[in-house]
Coordinates of C-alpha atoms in Angstrom, one line a residue:
X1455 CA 44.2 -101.5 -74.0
X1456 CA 45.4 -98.0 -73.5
X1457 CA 42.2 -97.1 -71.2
X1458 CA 42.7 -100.3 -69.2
X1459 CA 46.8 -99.3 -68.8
X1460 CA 45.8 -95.3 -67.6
X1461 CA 43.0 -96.5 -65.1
X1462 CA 45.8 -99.5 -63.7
X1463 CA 47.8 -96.5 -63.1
X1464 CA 45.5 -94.1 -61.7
X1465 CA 44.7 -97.5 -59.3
X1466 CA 48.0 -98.5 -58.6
X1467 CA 48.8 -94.3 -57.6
X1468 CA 45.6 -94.4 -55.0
X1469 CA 46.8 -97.4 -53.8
X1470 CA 50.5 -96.5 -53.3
X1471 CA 48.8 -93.6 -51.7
X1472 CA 46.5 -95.3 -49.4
X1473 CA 49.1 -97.6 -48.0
X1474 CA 51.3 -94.2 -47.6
X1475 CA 48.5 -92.8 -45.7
X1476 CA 48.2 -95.6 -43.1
X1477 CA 52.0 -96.1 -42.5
X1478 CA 52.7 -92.3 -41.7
X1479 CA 49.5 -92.6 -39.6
X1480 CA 51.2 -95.7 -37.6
X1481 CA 54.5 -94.4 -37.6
X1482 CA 53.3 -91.2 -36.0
X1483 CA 50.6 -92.5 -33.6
X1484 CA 52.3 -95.1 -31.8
X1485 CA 54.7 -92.4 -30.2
X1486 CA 52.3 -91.6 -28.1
X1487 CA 51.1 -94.8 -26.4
X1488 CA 55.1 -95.4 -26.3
X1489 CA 55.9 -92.1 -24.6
X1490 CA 53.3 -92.7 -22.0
X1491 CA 55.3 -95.8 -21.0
X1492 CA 58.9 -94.7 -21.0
X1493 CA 58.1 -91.0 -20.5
X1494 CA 60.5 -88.2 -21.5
X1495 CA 64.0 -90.1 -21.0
X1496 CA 63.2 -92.8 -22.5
X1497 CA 61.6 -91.4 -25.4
X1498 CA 65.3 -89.0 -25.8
X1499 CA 66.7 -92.3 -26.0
X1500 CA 64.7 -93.5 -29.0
X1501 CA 63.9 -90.1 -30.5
X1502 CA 68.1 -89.8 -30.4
X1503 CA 69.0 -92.7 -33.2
X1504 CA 65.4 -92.8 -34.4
X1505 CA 67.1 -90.1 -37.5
X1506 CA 69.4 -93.4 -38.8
X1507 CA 66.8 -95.5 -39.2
X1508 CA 64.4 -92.6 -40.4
X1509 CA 67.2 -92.8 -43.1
X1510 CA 67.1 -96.2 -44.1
X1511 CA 63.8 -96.6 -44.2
X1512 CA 63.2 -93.7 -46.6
X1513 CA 65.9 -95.3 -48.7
X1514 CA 64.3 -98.7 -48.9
X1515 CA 60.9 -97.3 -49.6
X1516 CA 60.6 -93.6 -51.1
X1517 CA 64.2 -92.9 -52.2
X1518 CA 66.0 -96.0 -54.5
X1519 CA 62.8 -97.7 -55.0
X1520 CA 61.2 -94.9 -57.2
X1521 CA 64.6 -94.5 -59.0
X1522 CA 64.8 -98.4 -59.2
X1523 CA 61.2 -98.1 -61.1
X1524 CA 62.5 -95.6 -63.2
X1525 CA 64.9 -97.8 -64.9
X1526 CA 63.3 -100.6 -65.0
X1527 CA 60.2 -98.9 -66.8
X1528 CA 63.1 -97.2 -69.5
X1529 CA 63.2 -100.7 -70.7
X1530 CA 59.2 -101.6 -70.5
X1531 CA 59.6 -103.4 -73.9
X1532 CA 62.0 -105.8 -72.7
X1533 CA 61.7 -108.2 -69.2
X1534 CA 65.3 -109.5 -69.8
X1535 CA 66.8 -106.0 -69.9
X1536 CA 64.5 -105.1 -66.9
X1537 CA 66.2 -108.6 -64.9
X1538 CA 69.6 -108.0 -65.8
X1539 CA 69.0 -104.2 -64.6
X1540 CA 67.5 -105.1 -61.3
X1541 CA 70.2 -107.8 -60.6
X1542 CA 73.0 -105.5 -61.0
X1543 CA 71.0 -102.6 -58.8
X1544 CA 70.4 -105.4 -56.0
X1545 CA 74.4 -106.3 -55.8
X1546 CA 75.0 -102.1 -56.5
X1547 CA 73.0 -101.5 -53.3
X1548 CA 74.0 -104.7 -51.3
X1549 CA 77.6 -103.0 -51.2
X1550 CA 76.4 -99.7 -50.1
X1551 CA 74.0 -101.6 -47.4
X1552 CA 77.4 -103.3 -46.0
X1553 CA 79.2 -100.0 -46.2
X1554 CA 76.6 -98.3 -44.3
X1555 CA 76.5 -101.0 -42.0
X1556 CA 80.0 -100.9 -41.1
X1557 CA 79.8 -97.2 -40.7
X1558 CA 77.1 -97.3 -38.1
X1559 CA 77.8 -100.4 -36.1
X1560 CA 81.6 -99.9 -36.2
X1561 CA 81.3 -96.0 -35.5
X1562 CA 78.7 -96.2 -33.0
X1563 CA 81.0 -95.1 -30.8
X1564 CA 81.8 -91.8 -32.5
X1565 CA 78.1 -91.1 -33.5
X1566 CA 77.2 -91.8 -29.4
X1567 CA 79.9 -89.0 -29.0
X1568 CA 78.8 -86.6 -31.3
X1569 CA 75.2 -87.5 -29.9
X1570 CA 76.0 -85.5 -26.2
X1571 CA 78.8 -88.3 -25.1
X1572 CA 76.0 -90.9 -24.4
X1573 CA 78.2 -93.8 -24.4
X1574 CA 75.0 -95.8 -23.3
X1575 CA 73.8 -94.8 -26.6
X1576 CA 76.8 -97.3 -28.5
X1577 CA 74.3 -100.9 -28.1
X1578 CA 71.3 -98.6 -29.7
X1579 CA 73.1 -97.5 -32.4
X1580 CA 74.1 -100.8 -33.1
X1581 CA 70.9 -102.3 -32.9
X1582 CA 69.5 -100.4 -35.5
X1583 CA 72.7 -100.6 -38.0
X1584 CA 70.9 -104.0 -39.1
X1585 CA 68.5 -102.5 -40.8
X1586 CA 70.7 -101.7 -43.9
X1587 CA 71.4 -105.7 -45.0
X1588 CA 67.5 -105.5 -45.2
X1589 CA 67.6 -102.4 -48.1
X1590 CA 68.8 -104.1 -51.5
X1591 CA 65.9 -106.6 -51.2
X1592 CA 63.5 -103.9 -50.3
X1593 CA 64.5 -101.5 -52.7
X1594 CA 64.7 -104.1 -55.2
X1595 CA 61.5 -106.0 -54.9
X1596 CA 59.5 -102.6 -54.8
X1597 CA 61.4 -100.6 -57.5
X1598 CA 61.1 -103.8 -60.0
X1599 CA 57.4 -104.7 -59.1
X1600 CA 56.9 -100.6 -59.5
X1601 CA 58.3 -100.0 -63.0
X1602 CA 56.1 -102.8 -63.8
X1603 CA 53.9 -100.8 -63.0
X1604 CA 52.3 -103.1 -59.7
X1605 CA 52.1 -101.4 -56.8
X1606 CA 50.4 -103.5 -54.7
X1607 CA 53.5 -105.0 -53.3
X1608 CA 55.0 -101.9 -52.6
X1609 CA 51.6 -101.5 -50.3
X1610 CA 51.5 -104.3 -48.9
X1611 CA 55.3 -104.4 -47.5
X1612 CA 54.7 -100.8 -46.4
X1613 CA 52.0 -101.1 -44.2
X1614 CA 53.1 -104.9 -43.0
X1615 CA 56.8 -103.0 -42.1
X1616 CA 55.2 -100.7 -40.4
X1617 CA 52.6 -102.6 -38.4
X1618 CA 55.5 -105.6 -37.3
X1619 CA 57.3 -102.6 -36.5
X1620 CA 55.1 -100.7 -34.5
X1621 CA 53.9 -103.9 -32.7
X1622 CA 57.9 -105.1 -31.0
X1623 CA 58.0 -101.5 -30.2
X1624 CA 55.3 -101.5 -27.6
X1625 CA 55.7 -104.7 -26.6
X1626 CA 59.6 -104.1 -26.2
X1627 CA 58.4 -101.3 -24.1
X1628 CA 55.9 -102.4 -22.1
X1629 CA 58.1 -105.4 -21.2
X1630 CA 61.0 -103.4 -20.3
X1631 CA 58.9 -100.8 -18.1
X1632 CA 57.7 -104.2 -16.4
X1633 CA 60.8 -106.0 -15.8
X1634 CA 62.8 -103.3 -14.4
X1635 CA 65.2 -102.9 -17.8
X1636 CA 67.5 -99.3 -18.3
X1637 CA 66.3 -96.9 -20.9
X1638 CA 69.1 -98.1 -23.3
X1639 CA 68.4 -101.7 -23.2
X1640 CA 64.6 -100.6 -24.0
X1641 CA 65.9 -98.6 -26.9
X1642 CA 68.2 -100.9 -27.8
X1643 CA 65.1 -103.8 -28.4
X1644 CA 62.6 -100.6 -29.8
X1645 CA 65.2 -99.6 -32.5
X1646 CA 66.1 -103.8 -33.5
X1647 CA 62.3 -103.3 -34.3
X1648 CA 62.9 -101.8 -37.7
X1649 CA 65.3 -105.5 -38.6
X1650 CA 62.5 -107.8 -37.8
X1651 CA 60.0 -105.6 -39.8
X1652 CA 62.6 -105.4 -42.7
X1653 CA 62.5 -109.1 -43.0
X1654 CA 58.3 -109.4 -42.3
X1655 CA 58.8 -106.7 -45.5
X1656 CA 61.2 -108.7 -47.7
X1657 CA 58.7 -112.2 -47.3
X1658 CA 56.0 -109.9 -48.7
X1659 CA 58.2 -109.2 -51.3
X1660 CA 58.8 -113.2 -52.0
X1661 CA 57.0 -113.1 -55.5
X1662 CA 58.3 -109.4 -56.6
X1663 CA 62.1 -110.8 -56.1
X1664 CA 61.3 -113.9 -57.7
X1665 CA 60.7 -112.4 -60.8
X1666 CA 63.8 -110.9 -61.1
X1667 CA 66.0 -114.1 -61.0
X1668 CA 63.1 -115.9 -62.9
X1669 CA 64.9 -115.9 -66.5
X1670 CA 68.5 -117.2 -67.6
X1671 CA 70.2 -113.9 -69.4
X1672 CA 72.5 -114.1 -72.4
X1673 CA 76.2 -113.1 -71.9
X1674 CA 75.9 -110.2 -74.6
X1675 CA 73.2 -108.7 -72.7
X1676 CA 75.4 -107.4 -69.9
X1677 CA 78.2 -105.8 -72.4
X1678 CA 75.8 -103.5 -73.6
X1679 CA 77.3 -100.0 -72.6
X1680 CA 74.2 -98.6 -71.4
X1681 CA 73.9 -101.5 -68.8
X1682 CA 77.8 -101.2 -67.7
X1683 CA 78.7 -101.1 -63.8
X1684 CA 79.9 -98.3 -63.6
X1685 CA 77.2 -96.5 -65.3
X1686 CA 74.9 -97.6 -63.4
X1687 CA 76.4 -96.8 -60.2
X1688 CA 76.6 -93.2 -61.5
X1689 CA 73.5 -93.0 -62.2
X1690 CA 72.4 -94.2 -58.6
X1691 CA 74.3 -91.7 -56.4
X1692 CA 73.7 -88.6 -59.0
X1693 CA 69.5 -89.6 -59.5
X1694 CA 68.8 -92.1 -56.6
X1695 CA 70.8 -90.2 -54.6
X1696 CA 68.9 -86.9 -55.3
X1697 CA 65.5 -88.5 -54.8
X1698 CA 66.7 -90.2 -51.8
X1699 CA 68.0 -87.1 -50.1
X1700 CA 64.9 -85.2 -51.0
X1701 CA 63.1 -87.7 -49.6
X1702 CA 65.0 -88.1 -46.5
X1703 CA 64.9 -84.1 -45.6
X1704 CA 63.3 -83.9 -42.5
X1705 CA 64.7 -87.0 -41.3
X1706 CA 68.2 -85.5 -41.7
X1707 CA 67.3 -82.4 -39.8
X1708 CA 66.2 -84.4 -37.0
X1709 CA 69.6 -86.0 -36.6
X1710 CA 71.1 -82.7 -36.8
X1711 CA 68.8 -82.2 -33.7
X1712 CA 70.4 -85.5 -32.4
X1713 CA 73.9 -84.4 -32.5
X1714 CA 73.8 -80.8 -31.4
X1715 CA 70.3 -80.5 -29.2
X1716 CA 71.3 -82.3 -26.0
X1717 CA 75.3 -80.8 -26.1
X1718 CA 73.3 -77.2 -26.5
X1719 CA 71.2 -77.9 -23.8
X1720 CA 73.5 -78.7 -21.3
X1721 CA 75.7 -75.5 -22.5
X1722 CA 72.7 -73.5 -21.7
X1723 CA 73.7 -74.6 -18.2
X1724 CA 71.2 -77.4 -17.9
X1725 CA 72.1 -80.7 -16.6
X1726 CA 72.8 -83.9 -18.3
X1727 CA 69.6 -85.5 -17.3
X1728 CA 67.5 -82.6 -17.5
X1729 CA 68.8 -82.1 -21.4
X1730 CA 67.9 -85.5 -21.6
X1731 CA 64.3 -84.8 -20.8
X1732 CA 64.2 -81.9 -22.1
X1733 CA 65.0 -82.7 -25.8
X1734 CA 62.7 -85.6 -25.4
X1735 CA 59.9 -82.9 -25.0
X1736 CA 61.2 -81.4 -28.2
X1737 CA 60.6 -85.0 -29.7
X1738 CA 56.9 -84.8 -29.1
X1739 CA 57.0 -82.3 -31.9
X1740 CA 58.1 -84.7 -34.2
X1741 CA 55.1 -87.1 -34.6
X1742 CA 52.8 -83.9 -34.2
X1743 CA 54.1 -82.1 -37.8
X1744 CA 53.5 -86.1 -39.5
X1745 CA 50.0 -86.0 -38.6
X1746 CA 49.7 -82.5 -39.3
X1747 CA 51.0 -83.5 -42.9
X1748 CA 48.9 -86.6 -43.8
X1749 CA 46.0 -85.1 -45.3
X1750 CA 47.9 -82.5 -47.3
X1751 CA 51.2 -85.1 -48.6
X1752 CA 48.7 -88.1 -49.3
X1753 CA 46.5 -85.3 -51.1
X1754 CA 49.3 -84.4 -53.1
X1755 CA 50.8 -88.1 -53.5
X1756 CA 47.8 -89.0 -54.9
X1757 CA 47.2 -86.5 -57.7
X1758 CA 50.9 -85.5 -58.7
X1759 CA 51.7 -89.1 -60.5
X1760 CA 49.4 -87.6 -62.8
X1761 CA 51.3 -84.6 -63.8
X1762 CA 54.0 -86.9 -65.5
X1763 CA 51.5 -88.5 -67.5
X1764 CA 50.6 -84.7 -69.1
X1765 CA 54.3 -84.2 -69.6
X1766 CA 54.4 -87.4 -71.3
X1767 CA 51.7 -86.6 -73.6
X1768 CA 52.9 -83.1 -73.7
X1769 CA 49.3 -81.5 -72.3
X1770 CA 50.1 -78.2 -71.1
X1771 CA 47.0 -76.9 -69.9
X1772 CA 46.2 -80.0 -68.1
X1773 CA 49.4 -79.9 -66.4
X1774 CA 49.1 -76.5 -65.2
X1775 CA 45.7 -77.0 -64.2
X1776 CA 46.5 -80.1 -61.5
X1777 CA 49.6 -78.4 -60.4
X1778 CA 47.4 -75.6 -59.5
X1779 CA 44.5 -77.3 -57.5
X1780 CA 47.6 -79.6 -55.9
X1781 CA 48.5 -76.3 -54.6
X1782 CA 45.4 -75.1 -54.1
X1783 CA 44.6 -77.6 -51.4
X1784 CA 47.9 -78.7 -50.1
X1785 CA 48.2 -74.7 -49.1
X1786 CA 44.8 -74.9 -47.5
X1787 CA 44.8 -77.9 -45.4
X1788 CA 48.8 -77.3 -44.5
X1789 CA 47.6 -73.9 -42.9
X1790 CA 44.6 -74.7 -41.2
X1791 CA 45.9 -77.8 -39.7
X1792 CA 49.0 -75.7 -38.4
X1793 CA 46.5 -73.0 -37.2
X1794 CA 43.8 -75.8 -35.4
X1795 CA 47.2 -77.4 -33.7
X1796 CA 48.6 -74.1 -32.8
X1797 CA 45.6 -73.1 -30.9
X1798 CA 44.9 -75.7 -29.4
X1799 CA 48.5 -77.0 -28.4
X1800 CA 48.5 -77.0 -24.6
X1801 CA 46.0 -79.1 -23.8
X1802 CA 46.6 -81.6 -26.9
X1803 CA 50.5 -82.0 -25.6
X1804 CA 49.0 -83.0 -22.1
X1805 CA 46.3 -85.1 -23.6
X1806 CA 48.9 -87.0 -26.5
X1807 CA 52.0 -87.4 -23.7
X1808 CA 50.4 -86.2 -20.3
X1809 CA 51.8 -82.6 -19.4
X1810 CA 51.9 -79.1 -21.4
X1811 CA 55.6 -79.1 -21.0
X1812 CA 57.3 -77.4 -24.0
X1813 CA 53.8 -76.5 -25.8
X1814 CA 55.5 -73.4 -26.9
X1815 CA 58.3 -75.0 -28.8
X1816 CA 56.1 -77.2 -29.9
X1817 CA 53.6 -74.6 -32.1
X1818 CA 56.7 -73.2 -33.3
X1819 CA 57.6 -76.4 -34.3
X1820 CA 54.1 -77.1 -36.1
X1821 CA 54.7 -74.3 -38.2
X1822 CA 56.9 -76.2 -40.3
X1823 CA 54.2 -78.5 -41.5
X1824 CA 53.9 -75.6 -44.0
X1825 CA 57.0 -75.4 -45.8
X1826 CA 57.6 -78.8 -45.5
X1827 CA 54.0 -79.8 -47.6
X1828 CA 54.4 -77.2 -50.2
X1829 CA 58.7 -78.8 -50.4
X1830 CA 56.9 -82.2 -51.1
X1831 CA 54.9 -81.0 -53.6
X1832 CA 57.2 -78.5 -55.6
X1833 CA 59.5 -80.8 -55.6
X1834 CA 57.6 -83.9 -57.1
X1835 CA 56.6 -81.3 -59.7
X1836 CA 60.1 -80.5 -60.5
X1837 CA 61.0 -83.9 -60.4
X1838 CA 57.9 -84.4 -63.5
X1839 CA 59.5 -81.3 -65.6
X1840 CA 63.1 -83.1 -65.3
X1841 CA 64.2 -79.4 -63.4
X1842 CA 66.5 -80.9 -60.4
X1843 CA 69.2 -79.0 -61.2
X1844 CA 70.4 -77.2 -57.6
X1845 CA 68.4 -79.1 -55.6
X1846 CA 71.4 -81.4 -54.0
X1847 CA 73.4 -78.3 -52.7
X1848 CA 70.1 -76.4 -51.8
X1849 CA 69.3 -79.6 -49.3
X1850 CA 73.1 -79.4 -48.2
X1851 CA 72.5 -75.9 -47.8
X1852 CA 69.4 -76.2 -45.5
X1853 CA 71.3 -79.3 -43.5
X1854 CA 74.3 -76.9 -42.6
X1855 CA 71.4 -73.9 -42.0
X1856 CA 70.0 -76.0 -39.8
X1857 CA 73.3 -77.0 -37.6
X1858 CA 74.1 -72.9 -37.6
X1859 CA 70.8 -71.4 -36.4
X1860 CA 70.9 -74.9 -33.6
X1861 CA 74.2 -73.4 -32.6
X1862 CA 72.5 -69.6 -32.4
X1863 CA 69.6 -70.1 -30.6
X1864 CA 69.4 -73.4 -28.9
X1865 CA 71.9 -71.6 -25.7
X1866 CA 68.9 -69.1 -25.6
X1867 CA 65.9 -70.1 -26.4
X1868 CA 66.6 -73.6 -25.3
X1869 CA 63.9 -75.9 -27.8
X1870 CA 62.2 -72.9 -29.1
X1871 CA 65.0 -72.0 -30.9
X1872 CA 65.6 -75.4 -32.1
X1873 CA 62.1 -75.1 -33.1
X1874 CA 62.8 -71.7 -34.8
X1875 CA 65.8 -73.4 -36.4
X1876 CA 64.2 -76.0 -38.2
X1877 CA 61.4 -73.8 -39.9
X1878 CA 63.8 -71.0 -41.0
X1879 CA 66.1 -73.7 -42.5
X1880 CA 63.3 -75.0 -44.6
X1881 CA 62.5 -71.3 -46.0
X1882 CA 65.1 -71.1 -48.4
X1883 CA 64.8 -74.4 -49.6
X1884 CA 60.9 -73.4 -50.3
X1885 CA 61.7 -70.0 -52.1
X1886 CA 64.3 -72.2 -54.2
X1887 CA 61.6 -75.0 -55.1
X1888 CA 59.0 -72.4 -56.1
X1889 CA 61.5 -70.2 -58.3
X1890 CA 62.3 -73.2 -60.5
X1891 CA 58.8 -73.7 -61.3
X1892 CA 58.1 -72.5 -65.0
X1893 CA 56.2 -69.2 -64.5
X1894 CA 53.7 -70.8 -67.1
X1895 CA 53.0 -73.1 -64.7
X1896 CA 51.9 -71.1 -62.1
X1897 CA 49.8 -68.3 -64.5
X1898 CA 46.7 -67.6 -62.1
X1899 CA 47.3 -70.5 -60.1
X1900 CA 44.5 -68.6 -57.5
X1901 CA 41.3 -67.0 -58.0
X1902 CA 40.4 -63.5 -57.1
X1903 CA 40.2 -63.3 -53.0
X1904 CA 41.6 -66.6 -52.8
X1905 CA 43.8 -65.1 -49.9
X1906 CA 41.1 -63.5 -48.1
X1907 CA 39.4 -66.7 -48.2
X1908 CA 41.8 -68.6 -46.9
X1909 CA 42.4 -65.9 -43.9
X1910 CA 39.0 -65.9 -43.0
X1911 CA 38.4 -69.9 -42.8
X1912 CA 42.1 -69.3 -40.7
X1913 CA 40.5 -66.6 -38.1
X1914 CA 37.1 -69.1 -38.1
X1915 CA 38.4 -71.9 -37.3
X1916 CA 41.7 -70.6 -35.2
X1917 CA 39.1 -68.3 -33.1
X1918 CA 36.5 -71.0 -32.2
X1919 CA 38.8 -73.5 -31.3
X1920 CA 40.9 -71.6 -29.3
X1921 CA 38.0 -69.9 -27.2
X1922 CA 36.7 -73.8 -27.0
X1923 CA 40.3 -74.9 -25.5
X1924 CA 40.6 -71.7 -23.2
X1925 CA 37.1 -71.4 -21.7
X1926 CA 36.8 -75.3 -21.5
X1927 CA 39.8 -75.2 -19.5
X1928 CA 38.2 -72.6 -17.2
X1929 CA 35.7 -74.8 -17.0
X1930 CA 37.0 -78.4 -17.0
X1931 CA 40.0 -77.8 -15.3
X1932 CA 43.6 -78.6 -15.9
X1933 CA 43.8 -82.7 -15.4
X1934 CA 44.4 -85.3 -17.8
X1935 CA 41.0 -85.9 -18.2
X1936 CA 39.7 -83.0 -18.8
X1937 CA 42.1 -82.1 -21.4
X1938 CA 40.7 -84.9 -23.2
X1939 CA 37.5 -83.5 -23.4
X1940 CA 39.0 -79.9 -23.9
X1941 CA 40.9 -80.9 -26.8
X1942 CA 37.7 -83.1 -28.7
X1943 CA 35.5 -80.6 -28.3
X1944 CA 37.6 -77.8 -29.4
X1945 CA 38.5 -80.3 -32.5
X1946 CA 34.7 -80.9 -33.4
X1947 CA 34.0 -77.2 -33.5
X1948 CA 37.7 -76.7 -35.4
X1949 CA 36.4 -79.1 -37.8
X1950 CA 32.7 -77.7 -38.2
X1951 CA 34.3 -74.1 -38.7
X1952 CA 36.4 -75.4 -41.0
X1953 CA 33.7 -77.2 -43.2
X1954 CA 31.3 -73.9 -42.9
X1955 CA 34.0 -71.8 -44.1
X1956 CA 34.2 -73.7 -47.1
X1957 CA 31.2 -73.5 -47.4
X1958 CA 30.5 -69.6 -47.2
X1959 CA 33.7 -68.2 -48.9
X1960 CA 33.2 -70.8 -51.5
X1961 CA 37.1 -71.3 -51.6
X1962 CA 36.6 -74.7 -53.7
X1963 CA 35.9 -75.3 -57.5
X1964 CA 33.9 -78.2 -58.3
X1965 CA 37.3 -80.4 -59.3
X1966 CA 38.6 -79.3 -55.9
X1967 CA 35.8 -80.7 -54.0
X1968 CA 35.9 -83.9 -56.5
X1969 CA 39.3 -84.6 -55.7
X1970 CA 38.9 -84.6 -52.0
X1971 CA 37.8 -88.1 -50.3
X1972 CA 34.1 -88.3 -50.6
X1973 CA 33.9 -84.7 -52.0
X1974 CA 32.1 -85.1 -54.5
X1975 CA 29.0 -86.6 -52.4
X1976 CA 29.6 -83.3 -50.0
X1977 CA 29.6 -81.5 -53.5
X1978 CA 26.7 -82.9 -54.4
X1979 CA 24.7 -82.1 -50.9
X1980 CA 25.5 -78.6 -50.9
X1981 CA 24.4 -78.2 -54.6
X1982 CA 20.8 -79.4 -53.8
X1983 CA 20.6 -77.0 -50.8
X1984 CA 20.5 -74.0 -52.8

């Protein structure tokens, strides 16, 4: 029985992970079919209350739920503990949902204020306040299913939101770009997109909801002390709100971008439409650093569930040794992907979104990919080790970094510094989050040369893709089309240089190649050929 319950949850982790995997990959890749039809104003538009929904939606499905699944799996002996639990976290959050709701729809004049006095921008705010009813059912139905430990509906909801999501977006935008509608009426449709997927999510979650009304519960049961009101609402805005915040990081930078970018802009003595444009080139960026962090977050999503499990059965050695190759490869494919996008920036911006407008800013802005993977994964580690402590006011201390070094640079350097901005804000953050790992855990975390390695594979694959998307611009030219071409061929060779450097500096163990998808196949290959 105990076999059959630790392979469920080594499942129900790669599943979780999977579904993770597809929905950043939709939510980052359909920017760029929808940029190409409203272009640069009307993707400002979007990119401007995008942030508030970004919120939500890492509420409802990263933040609360995993707290959610931590009580209920507290009381794993008992379903009619978990029920009452689960009720009184659904009416808990319901409250908070219509306090949030009232904030954004009734302040949406305010927030269109503080977002560059876009008045236009009051009907898209309120379009996406919706969203929020949408959260206590969400949070609910995956947290319970969760600390049951079931995944699957989690998965399922994720990628369905995503996908109904992504789908009224492009059609809202290829219908507005078709029957002559404003940008704001466009955005206004795009953002009600996350309200209809919230409700495709919450039928998903029919079965998982169900459960948790399923049972009548004695009168005694909700006197208990541990279960009181009030208790329980502590516990959700000191833990849930700690997870959800974490969560939500990068989201909140980017609507600290919202508020101050466009106002800085036009300081810097551009006009109001050109800021417009302008910061919707910095937006580009935004979709860029998710892709970028796909391989190396679902690589770390999928093996750090099962650094709990150590702690649990208090198996030091084996905790230390999958922190270790967690970092291991989430350093490696953070810094290579920034390098292979750096290099070959210019003609992938003209290629994703049609010009190589703001290709500077944007390679600054793919350098955050790096401190932002190795956040995710101290931080889940810290989360495993119960080591939190300082981690709120570090976050608030990176959010009002963030809004400071906007303020300093932005006049100047216009989006670079806004780019600049965001990755020195996240610097602290990542010097705090590897501090408060237990030096035990990080005791010869690398092998000998593991640096030199790593720098060499960088120059490899960095040089050959970059001479690729410089001469095969000489060559090709500067269109669309050949960009294209530029950009797959200088991937292909990226990729090769990156899977022969591997290869010669022998920079992976056997469990390192094992853990990767497929590895140990590639593993196996290599092994016969010498």
């Amino acid at each position: 029985m105990k076999k059959a319950k630790g392979q469920n949850l080594v499942v129900g982790a790669g599943v979780l992970a999977l579904a993770g995997l597809v929905a950043k990959v939709l939510s980052a890749v359909y920017r760029v079919p929808f940029q190409n039809l409203v272009g640069n104003t009307g993707f400002y538009v979007y990119q401007q209350v995008y942030p508030i929904y970004g919120i939500g939606m890492v509420f409802a499905l990263s933040g609360w739920p995993v707290f959610v699944s931590k009580l209920i799996a507290e009381q794993s002996d008992d379903p009619l503990n978990q029920q009452l639990i689960a009720r009184r976290m659904f009416w808990l959050l319901l409250g908070i949902s219509a306090g949030l709701f009232a904030l954004i729809y009734g302040g949406a004049p305010v927030l269109a204020i503080l977002m560059g006095n876009d008045r236009q921008l009051i009907g898209v705010i309120q379009a996406v306040a919706w969203m929020f009813w949408f959260m206590p059912f969400l949070t609910v139905g995956r947290g319970f299913a969760q600390g049951r430990q079931d995944m699957l509906p989690t998965a399922i909801s994720q990628v369905i939101e995503q996908i109904v999501r992504v789908a009224v977006i492009l059609i809202a935008a290829y219908w507005a770009m078709n029957h002559d509608w404003s940008m704001y009426r466009m955005g206004a449709w795009t953002t009600f997109s996350a309200t209809i997927a919230g409700l495709a999510a919450t039928i998903t979650l029919t079965a998982s909801l169900r459960s948790v009304w399923q049972d009548p519960l004695p009168k005694a049961l909700g006197k208990r002390p541990e279960f009181a009101w009030s208790r329980l609402f502590k516990r959700l805005l000191d833990e849930g709100g700690l997870l959800a915040m974490i969560a939500a990081l990068l989201v909140l930078l980017q609507l600290m971008d919202s508020f101050s970018v466009k106002v800085l802009l036009e300081q810097s003595g551009l006009t109001a439409t050109l800021a417009e444009a302008t910061k919707g080139v910095y937006d580009r960026g935004q979709p860029m650093v998710q892709l970028g962090m796909v391989v190396a977050t679902g690589l770390g999503t999928s093996l750090l569930p099962v650094l709990r499990q150590h702690i649990l059965r208090e198996d030091e050695d084996a905790f230390r040794a999958d922190f270790q190759m967690t970092m291991r490869l989430s350093v490696l494919f953070s810094v290579i992907t920034t390098v292979g996008l750096i290099v070959i920036m210019p003609t992938l911006n003209q290629m994703l979104f049609g010009s190589m407008q703001g290709s500077k800013a944007l390679s600054w802005y793919s350098l955050t990919i790096i401190p932002a993977t190795l956040i995710t994964v101290l931080v889940a580690t810290l989360q495993s080790l119960n080591r939190t402590r300082g981690l709120g006011w570090m976050i608030t201390a990176t959010i009002l970094l963030k809004i400071g070094l906007n303020a300093l640079l932005v006049p100047g350097w216009q989006i670079d510094g806004a780019s600049v901005a965001t990755l020195i804000a996240l610097l602290p953050l990542t010097i705090f989050t590897i501090v408060r790992i237990p030096r035990f855990v990080w005791s010869n975390w690398r092998p000998s040369r593991w640096y030199a390695k790593l720098a060499s594979i960088s120059i490899m694959v960095g040089s050959l893709a970059g001479f690729c998307r410089y001469y095969g611009s000489l060559v090709l030219g500067s269109s669309r089309i050949a960009s294209i071409e530029v950009t797959l061929l200088a991937v292909v060779v990226g990729t090769g240089a990156f899977i022969g450097g591997l290869v010669w500096t022998q920079i992976l163990s056997a469990d390192e190649w094992k853990a990767l998808p497929k590895g140990d196949r590639i593993y196996e290959r290599l092994m016969k050929r010498k």
